[in-house]
mmCIF file of C-alpha atoms in Angstrom:
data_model
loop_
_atom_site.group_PDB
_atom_site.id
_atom_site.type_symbol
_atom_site.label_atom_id
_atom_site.label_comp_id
_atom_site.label_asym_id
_atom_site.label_seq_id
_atom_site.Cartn_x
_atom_site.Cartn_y
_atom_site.Cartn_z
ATOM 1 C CA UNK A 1 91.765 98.005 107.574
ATOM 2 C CA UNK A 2 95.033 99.392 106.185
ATOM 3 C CA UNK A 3 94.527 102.171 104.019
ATOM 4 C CA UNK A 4 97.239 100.908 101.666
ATOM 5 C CA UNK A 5 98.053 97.694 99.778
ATOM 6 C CA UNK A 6 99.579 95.379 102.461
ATOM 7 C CA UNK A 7 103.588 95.230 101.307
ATOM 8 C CA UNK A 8 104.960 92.205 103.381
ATOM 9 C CA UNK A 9 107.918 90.791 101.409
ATOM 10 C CA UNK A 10 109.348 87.244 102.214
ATOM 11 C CA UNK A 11 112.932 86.906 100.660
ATOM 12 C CA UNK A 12 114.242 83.783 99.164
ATOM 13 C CA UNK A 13 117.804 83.411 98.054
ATOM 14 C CA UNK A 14 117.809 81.439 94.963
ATOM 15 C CA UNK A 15 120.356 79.284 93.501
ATOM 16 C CA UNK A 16 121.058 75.555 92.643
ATOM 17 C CA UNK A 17 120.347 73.484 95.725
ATOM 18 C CA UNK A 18 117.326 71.396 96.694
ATOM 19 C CA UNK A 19 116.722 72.930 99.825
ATOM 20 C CA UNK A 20 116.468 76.164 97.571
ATOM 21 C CA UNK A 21 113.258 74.804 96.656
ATOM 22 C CA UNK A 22 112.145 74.257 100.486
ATOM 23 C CA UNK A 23 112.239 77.777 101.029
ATOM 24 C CA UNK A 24 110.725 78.939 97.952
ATOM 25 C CA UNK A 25 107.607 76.598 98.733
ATOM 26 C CA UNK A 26 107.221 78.144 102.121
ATOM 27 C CA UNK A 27 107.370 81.573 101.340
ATOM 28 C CA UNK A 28 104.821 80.992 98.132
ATOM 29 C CA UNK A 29 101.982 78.976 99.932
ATOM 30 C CA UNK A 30 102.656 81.502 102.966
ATOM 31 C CA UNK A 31 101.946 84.741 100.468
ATOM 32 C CA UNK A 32 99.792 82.430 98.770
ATOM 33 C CA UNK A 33 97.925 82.513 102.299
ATOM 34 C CA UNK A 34 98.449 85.968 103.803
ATOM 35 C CA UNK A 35 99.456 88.033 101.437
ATOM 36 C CA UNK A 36 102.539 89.780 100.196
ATOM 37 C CA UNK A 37 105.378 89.260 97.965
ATOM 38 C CA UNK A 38 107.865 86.749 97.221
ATOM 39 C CA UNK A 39 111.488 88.120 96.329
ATOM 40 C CA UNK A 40 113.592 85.854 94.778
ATOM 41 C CA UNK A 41 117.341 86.941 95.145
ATOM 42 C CA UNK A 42 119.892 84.987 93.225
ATOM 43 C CA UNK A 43 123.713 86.247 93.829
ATOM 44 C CA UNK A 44 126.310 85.849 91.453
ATOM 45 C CA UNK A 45 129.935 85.709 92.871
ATOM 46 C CA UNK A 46 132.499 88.559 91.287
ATOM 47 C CA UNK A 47 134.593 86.773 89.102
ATOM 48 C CA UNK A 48 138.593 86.787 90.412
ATOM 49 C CA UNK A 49 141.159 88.606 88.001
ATOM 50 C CA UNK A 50 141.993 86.055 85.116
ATOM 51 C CA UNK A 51 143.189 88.550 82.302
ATOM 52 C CA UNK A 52 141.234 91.373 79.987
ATOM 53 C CA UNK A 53 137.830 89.927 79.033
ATOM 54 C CA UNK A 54 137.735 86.785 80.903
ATOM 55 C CA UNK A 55 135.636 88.282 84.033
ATOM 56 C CA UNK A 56 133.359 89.697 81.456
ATOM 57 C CA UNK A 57 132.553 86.544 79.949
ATOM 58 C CA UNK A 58 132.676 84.645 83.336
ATOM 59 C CA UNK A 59 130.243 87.537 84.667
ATOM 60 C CA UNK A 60 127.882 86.926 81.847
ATOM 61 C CA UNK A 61 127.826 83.248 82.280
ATOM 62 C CA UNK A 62 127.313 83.381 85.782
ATOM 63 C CA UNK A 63 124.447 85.873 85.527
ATOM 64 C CA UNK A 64 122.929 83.526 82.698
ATOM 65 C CA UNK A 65 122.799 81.073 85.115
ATOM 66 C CA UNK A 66 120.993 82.992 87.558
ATOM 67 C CA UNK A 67 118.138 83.978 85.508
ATOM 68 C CA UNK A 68 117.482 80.226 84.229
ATOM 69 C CA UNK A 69 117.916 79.342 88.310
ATOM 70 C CA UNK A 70 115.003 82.544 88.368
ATOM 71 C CA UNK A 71 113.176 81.310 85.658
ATOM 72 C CA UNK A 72 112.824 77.974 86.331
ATOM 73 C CA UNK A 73 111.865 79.009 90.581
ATOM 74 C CA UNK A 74 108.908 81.894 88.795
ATOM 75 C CA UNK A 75 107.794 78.942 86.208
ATOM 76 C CA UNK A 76 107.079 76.874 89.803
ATOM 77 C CA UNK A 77 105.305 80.051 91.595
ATOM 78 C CA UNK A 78 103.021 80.252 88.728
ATOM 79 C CA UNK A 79 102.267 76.188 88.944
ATOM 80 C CA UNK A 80 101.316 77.257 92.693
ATOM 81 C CA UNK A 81 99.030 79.639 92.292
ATOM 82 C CA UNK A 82 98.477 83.868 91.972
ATOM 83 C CA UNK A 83 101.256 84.871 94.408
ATOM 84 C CA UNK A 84 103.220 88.509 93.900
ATOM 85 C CA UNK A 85 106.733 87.872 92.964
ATOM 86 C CA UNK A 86 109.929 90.046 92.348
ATOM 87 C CA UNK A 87 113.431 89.156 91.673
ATOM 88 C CA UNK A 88 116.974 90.466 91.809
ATOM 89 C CA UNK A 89 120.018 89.526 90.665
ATOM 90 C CA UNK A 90 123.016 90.886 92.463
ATOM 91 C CA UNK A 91 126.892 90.393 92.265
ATOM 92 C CA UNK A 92 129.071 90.206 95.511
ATOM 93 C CA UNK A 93 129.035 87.592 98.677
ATOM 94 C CA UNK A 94 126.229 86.181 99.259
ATOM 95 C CA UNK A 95 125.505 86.983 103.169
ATOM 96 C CA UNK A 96 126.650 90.668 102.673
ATOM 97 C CA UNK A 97 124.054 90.955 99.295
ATOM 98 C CA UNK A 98 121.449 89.606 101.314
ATOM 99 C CA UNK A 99 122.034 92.082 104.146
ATOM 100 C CA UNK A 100 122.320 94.687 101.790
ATOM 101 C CA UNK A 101 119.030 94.006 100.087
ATOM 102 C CA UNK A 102 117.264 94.020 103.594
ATOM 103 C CA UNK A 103 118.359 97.283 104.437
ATOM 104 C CA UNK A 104 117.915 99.005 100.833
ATOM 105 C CA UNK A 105 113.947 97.382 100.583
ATOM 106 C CA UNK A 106 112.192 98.084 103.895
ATOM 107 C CA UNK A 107 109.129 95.957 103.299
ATOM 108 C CA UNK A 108 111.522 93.120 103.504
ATOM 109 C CA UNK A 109 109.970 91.492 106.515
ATOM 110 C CA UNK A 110 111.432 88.049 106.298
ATOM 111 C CA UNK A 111 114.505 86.336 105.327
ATOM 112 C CA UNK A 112 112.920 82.985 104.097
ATOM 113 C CA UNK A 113 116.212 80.199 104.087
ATOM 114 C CA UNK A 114 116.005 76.640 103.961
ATOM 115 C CA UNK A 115 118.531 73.908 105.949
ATOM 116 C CA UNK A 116 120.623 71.394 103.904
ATOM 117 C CA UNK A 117 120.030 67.812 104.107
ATOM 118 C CA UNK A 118 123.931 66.953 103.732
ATOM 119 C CA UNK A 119 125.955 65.574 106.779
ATOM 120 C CA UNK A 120 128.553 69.017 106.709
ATOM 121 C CA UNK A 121 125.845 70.819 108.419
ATOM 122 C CA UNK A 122 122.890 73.284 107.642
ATOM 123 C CA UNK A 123 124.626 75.016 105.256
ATOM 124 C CA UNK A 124 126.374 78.555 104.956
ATOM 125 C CA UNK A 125 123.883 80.955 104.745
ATOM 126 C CA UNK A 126 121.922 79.366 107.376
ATOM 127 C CA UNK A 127 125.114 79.059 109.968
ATOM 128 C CA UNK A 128 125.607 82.971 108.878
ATOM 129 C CA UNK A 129 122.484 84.004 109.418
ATOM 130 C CA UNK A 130 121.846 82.234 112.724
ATOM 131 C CA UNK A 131 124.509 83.394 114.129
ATOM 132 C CA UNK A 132 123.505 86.590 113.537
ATOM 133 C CA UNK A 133 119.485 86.603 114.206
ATOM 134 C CA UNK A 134 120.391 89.051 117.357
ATOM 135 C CA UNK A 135 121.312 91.417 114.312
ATOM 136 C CA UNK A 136 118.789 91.366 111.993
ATOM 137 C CA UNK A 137 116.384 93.287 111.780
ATOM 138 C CA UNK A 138 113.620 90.803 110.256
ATOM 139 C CA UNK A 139 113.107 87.209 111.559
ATOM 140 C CA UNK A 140 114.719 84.372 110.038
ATOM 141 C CA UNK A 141 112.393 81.061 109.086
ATOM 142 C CA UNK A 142 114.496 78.152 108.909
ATOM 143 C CA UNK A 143 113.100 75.733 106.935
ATOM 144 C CA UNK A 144 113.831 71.712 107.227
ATOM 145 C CA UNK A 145 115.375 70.683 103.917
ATOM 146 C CA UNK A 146 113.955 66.929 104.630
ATOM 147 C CA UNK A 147 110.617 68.363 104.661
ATOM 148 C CA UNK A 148 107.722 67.556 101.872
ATOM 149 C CA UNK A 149 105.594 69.748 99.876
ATOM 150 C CA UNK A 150 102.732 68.753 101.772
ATOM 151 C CA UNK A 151 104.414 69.034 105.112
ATOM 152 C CA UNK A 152 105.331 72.739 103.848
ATOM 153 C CA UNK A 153 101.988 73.685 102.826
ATOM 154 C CA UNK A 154 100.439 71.974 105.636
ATOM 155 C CA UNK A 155 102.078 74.838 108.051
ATOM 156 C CA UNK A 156 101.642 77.633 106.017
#
């Protein structure tokens, strides 16, 4: 046995799409499971230069947004059961945030992302970050964004 507490971390970016929810679902029934944490990230794009005071208000909006996107993702960890969560909020592009995250919080162990069910593809993060898996230094899970609850918690 491990002398201390087990510090796993499965990162979920958080925002408003479906397959959002995919991911989350994996990475809570997984922890749920095995152990660990659940981070939710949510990112919040830098507002361009409009004129004095608009980014502010823009920047608050947008970060208002990403703690009801939070909220509403810890209300459904809760509905799933006693899993260890943690959340972040940070402002910049999303791929470079995420990468950023991974190196700052070294139990970060995996990057937890789930693939659109639109025709353009599997989305950006996904195409990034695939692209890339020879670079990371965590696996990526890819999760099917046609997939079911049940078919989630069925592999975890």
């Amino acid at each position: 046995m491990y002398a201390t507490e087990y510090k796993r971390k499965f990162l979920v970016v958080i925002d408003e799409t479906a397959e959002c929810d995919r991911a989350l679902t994996f990475a809570a029934y997984r922890v749920k499971r095995t152990g660990g944490t659940v981070v939710l990230m949510s990112i919040v794009q830098k507002p361009e230069f409009i004129g004095l005071g608009v980014e502010d208000v823009l920047r608050a909006e947008a970060v208002e947004l990403a703690e009801r996107n939070l909220d509403a993702r810890l209300a459904r960890i809760r509905d799933i059961g006693e899993v260890k969560v943690e959340s972040v909020i940070r402002e910049g592009e999303g791929a470079e945030e995420i990468e950023r995250l991974i190196g700052e919080d070294r139990d970060i162990a995996i990057l937890v992302l789930a693939a659109s069910t639109g025709n353009e593809g599997p989305g950006p993060l996904v195409t990034h970050f695939a692209a890339r898996a020879h670079a990371l230094p965590i696996p990526l899970t890819v999760v099917p964004g046609r997939m079911s609850d049940d078919e989630i918690i069925a592999i975890c």
